Protein backbone atom coordinates (compact mmCIF):
# COMPACT_ATOMS: atom_id res chain seq x y z
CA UNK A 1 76.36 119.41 72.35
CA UNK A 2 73.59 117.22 71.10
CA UNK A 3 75.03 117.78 67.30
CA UNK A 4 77.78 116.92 68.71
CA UNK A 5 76.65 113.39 69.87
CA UNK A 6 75.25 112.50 67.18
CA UNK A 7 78.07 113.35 64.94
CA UNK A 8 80.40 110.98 67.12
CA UNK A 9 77.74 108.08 67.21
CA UNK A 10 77.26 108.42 62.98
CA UNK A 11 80.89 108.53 63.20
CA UNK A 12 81.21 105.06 65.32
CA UNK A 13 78.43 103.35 62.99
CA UNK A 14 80.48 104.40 59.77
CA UNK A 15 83.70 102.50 61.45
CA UNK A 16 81.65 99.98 62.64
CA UNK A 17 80.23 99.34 59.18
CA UNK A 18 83.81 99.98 57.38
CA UNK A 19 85.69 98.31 59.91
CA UNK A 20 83.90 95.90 62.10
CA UNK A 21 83.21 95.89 65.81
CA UNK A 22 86.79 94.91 66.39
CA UNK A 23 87.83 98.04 64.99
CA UNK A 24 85.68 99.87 67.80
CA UNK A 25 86.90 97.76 70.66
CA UNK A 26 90.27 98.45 69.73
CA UNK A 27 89.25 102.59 69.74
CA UNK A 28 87.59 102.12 72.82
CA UNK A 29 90.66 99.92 74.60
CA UNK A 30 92.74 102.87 73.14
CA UNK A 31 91.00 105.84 75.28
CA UNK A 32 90.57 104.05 78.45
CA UNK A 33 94.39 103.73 78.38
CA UNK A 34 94.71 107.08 77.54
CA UNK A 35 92.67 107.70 80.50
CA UNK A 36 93.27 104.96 83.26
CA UNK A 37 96.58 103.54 82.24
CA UNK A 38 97.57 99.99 80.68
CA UNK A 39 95.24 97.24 81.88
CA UNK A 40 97.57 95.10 83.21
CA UNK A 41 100.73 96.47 84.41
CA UNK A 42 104.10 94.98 83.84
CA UNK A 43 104.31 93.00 87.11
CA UNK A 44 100.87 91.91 86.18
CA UNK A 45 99.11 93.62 88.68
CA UNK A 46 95.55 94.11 87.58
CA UNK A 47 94.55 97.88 87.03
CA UNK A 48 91.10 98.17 88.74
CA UNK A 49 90.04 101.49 87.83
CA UNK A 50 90.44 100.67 84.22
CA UNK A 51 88.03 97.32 85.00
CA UNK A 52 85.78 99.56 87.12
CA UNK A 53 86.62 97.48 90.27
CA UNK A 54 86.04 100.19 92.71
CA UNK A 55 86.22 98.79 96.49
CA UNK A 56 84.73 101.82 97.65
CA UNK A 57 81.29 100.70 95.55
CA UNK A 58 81.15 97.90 97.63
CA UNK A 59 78.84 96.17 94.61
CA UNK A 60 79.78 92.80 94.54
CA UNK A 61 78.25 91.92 91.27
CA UNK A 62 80.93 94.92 89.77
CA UNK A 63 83.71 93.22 91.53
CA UNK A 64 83.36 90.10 90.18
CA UNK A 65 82.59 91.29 86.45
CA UNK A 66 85.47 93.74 86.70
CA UNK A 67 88.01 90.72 87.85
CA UNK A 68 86.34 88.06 85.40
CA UNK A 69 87.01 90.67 82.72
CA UNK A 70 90.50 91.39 83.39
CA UNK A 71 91.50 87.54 83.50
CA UNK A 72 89.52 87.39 80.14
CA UNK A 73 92.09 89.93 78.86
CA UNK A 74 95.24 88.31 80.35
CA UNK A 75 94.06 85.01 78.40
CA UNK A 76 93.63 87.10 75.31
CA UNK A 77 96.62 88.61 75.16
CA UNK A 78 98.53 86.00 76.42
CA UNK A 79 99.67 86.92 80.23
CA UNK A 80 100.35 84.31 82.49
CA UNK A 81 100.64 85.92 85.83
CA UNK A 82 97.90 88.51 87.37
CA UNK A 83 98.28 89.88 90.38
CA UNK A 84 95.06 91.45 93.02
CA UNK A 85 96.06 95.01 94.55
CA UNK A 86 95.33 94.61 98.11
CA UNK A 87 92.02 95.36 99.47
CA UNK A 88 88.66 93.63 100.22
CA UNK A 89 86.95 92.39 97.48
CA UNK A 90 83.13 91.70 97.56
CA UNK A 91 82.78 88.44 95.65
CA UNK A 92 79.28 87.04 94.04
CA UNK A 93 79.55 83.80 93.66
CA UNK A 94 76.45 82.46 93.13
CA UNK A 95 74.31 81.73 90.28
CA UNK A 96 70.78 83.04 89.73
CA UNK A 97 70.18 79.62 87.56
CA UNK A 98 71.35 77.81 90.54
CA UNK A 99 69.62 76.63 93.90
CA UNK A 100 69.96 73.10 94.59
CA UNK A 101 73.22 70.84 95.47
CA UNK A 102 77.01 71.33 93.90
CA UNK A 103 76.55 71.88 89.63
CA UNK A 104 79.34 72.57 87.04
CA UNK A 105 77.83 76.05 86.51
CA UNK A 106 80.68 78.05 86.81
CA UNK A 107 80.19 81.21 89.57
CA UNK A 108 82.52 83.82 90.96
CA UNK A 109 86.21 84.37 90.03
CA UNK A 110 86.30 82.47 86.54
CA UNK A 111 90.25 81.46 86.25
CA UNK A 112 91.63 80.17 82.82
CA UNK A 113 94.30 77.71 81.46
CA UNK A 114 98.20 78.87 82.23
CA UNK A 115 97.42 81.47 84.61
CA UNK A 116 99.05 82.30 87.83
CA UNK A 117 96.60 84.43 89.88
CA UNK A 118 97.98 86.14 92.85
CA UNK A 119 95.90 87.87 95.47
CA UNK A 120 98.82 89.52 96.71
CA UNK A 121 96.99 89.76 100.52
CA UNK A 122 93.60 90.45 99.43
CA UNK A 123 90.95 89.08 100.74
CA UNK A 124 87.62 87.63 98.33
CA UNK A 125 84.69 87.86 100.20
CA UNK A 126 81.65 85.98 99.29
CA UNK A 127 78.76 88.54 100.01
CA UNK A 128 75.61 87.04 102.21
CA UNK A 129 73.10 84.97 100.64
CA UNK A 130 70.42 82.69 100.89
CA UNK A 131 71.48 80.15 98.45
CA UNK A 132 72.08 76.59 99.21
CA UNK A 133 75.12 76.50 96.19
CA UNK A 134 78.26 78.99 95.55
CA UNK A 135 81.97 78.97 94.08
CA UNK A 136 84.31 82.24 95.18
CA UNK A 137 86.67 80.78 93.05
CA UNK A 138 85.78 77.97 89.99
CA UNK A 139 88.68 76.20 88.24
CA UNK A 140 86.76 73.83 85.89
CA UNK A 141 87.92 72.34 83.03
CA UNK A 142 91.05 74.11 82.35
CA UNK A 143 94.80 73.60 83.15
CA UNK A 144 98.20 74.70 84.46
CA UNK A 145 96.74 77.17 86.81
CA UNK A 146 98.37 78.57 90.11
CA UNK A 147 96.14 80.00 93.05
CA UNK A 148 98.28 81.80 95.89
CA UNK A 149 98.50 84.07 98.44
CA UNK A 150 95.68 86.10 100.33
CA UNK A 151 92.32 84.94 101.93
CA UNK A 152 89.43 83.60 100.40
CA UNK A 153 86.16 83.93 103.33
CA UNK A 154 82.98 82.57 102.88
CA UNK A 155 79.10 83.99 103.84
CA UNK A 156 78.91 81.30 107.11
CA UNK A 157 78.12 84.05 109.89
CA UNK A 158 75.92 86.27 107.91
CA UNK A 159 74.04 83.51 105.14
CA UNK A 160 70.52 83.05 105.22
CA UNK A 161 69.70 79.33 105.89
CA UNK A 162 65.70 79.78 106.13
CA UNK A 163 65.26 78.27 102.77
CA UNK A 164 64.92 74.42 104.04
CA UNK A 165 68.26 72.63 102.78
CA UNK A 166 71.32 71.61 104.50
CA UNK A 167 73.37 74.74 102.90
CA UNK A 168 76.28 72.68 102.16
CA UNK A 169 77.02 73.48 98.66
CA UNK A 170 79.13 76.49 99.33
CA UNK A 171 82.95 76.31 98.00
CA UNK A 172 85.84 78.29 98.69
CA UNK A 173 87.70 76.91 95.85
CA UNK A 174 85.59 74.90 93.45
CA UNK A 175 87.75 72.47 90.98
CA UNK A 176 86.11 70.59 88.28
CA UNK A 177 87.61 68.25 85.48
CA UNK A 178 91.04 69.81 85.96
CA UNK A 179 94.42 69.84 85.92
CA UNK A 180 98.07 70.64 86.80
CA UNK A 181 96.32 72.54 89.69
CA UNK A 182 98.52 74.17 92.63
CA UNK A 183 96.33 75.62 95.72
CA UNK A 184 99.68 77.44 98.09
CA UNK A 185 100.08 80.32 100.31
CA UNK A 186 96.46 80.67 101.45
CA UNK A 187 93.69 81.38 104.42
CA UNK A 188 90.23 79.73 103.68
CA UNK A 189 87.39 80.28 105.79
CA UNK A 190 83.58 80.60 106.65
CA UNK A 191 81.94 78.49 103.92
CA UNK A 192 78.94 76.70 104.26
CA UNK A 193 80.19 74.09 102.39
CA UNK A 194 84.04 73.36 101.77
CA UNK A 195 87.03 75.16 101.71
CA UNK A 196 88.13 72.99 98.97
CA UNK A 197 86.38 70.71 96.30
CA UNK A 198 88.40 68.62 93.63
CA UNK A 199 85.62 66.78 91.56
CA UNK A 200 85.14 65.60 87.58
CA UNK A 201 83.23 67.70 84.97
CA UNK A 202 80.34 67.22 83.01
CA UNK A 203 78.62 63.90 83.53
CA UNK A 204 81.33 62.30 85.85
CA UNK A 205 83.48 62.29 82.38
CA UNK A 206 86.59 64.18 83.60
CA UNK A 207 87.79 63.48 86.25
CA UNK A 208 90.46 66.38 87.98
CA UNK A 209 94.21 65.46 87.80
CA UNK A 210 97.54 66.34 89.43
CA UNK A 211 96.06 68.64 92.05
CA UNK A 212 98.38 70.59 94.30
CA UNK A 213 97.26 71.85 97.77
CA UNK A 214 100.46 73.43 100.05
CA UNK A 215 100.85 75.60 102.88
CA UNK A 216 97.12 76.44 103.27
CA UNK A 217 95.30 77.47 106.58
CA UNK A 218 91.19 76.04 106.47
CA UNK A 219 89.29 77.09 109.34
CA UNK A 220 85.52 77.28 109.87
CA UNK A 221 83.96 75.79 107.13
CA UNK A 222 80.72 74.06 107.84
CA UNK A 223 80.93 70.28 105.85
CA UNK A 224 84.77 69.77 104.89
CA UNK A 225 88.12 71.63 104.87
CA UNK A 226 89.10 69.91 101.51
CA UNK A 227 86.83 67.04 99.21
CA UNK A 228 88.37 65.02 97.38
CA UNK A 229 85.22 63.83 95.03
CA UNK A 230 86.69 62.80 91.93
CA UNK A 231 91.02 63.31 91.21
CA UNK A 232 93.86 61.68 90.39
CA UNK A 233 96.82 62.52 91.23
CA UNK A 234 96.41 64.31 94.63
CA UNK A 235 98.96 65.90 96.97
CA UNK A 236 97.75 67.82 100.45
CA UNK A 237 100.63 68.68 102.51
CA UNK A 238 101.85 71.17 105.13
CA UNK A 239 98.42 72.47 105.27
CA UNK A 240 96.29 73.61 108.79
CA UNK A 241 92.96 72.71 109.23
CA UNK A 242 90.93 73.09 111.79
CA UNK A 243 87.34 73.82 113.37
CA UNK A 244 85.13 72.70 110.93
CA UNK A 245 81.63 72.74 111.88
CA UNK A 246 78.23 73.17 110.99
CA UNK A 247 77.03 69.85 108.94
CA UNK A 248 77.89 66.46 107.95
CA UNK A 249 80.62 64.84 107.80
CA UNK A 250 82.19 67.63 109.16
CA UNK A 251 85.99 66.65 107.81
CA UNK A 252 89.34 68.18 107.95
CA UNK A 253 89.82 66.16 104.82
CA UNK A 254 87.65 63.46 103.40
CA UNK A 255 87.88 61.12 99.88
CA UNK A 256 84.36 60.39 99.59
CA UNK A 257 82.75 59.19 96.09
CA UNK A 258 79.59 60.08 95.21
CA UNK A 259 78.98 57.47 92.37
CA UNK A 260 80.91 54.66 90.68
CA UNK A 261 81.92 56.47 88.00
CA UNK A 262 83.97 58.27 90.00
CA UNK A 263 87.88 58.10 90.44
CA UNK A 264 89.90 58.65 93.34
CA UNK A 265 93.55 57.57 92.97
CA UNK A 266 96.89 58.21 94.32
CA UNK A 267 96.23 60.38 96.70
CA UNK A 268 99.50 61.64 99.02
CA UNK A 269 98.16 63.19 102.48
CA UNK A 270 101.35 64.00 104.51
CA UNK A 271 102.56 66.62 107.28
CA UNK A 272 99.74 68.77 108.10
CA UNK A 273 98.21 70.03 111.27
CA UNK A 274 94.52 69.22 112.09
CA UNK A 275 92.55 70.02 115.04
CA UNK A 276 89.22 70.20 116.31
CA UNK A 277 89.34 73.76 117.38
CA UNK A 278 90.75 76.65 116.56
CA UNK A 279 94.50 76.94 116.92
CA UNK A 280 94.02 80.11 119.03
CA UNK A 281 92.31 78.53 121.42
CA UNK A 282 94.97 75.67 121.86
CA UNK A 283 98.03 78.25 122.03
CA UNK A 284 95.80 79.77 124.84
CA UNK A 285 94.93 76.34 126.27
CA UNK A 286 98.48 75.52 126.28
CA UNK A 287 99.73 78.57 128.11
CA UNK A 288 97.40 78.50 130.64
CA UNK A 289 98.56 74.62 131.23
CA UNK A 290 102.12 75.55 131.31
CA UNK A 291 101.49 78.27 133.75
């Protein structure tokens, strides 16, 4: 057995010194199919076993690698629309170069240009932590991408807020220097900072553009539901919002500046529902009332 290990490693230097790496990656792409199946199946739904995203593992820092590598193969090869299988997926989203406020360090699910991701009712879950800065999601600097259907839930209840800062750093969806950006179809909840953050990129030199937030339910968030920081080109309708909690300002939705080189323009807020609590508790409120 040994002999034969060795023969098979002289073997992959030889091709790697013939061939190039590529030539190995290709080999090595070529048995995992044979073994878990094509990567990315035709309706683009994302094989997990063949990017070691095992649910069952519950390791968080897997999860996230195994996801961030299969969108890095849809954007090589050219596919435009991946799709979750359903499940619970642990989610790191922090950075271990990061603990201070909001940065453009890019943490947790990675998405690329002209991609459609579809969590097809799954659920990211940010795992506990004790940082004051995180990103489930980060959509920086990139373009024509789609975000839709499933839940997104951040660390509130279970985050570890000894380390003295106001924790408010923590993003469901984190967009930076962006654009042609549609948010639709989704349930946000439990971050420590905001469901939703549209800012610039890099020095306050790009700002985000044409963002797209529909038919989205934000609930129990600690600063804001959605931030809009630094965009142009803004629409936020037929959303729900409500209970948010936890620190200041404590917004459904706020358009709040940070500097003066920042832009916010043409901004269209229309037809969505905000309250102060949740919308459980007024259905029950109600009932009892009518009663």
């Amino acid at each position: 057995m040994k002999k034969i290990k060795l023969l098979l490693t002289f073997i992959a230097l030889l091709i790697i010194f013939f061939f190039g790496r590529e030539c190995v990656v290709k080999i090595d792409e070529y048995y995992k199919i044979q073994k878990y199946g094509e990567p990315i199946s035709e309706d683009g739904t994302i094989n997990n076993e063949y990017f070691a995203i095992d649910l069952n593992e519950q390791n968080a820092e897997k999860i996230t690698e195994g996801i961030n590598k299969a969108i890095e193969y849809a954007n090589k090869n050219s596919i435009k629309y991946l799709k979750l299988e359903k499940g619970v997926y642990l989610i790191d989203g922090v950075s271990n170069i990061v603990n201070a406020n909001e940065t453009d360090t890019k943490k947790g699910i990675i998405l690329k240009s002209n991609l459609t991701f579809d969590l097809n009712g799954a659920t990211l879950k940010q795992i506990a932590n004790d940082k004051v800065n995180y990103a489930i999601i980060s959509i920086t600097d990139v373009e024509n991408v789609k975000l839709i259907n499933g839940k997104i839930e951040g660390d509130k209840n279970e985050h570890d807020y000894s380390k003295e800062s106001t924790h408010e750093w923590g993003f469901g969806v984190d967009i930076r220097g962006s654009e042609r950006i549609e948010i639709e179809n989704l349930e946000i909840s439990d971050c420590t900072g905001d469901g939703i953050i549209a800012t610039d990129y890099k020095n306050r030199i790009k700002s985000s553009k044409d963002i797209r937030i529909k038919n989205t339910t934000i609930h129990d968030c600690r600063r804001n539901g959605i931030s809009i920081i630094s965009a142009i080109g803004v629409e936020i309708s037929e959303n729900e919002i409500y209970h948010i909690n936890g620190t200041a300002p404590q917004s459904a939705i706020i358009l709040e500046s940070w500097d003066s080189k920042q832009i916010i323009d043409e901004v269209n807020i229309c037809n969505n529902k905000i309250y102060p609590v949740s919308y459980t508790h007024l259905r029950a409120h109600e009932t009892r009332r009518q009663v």
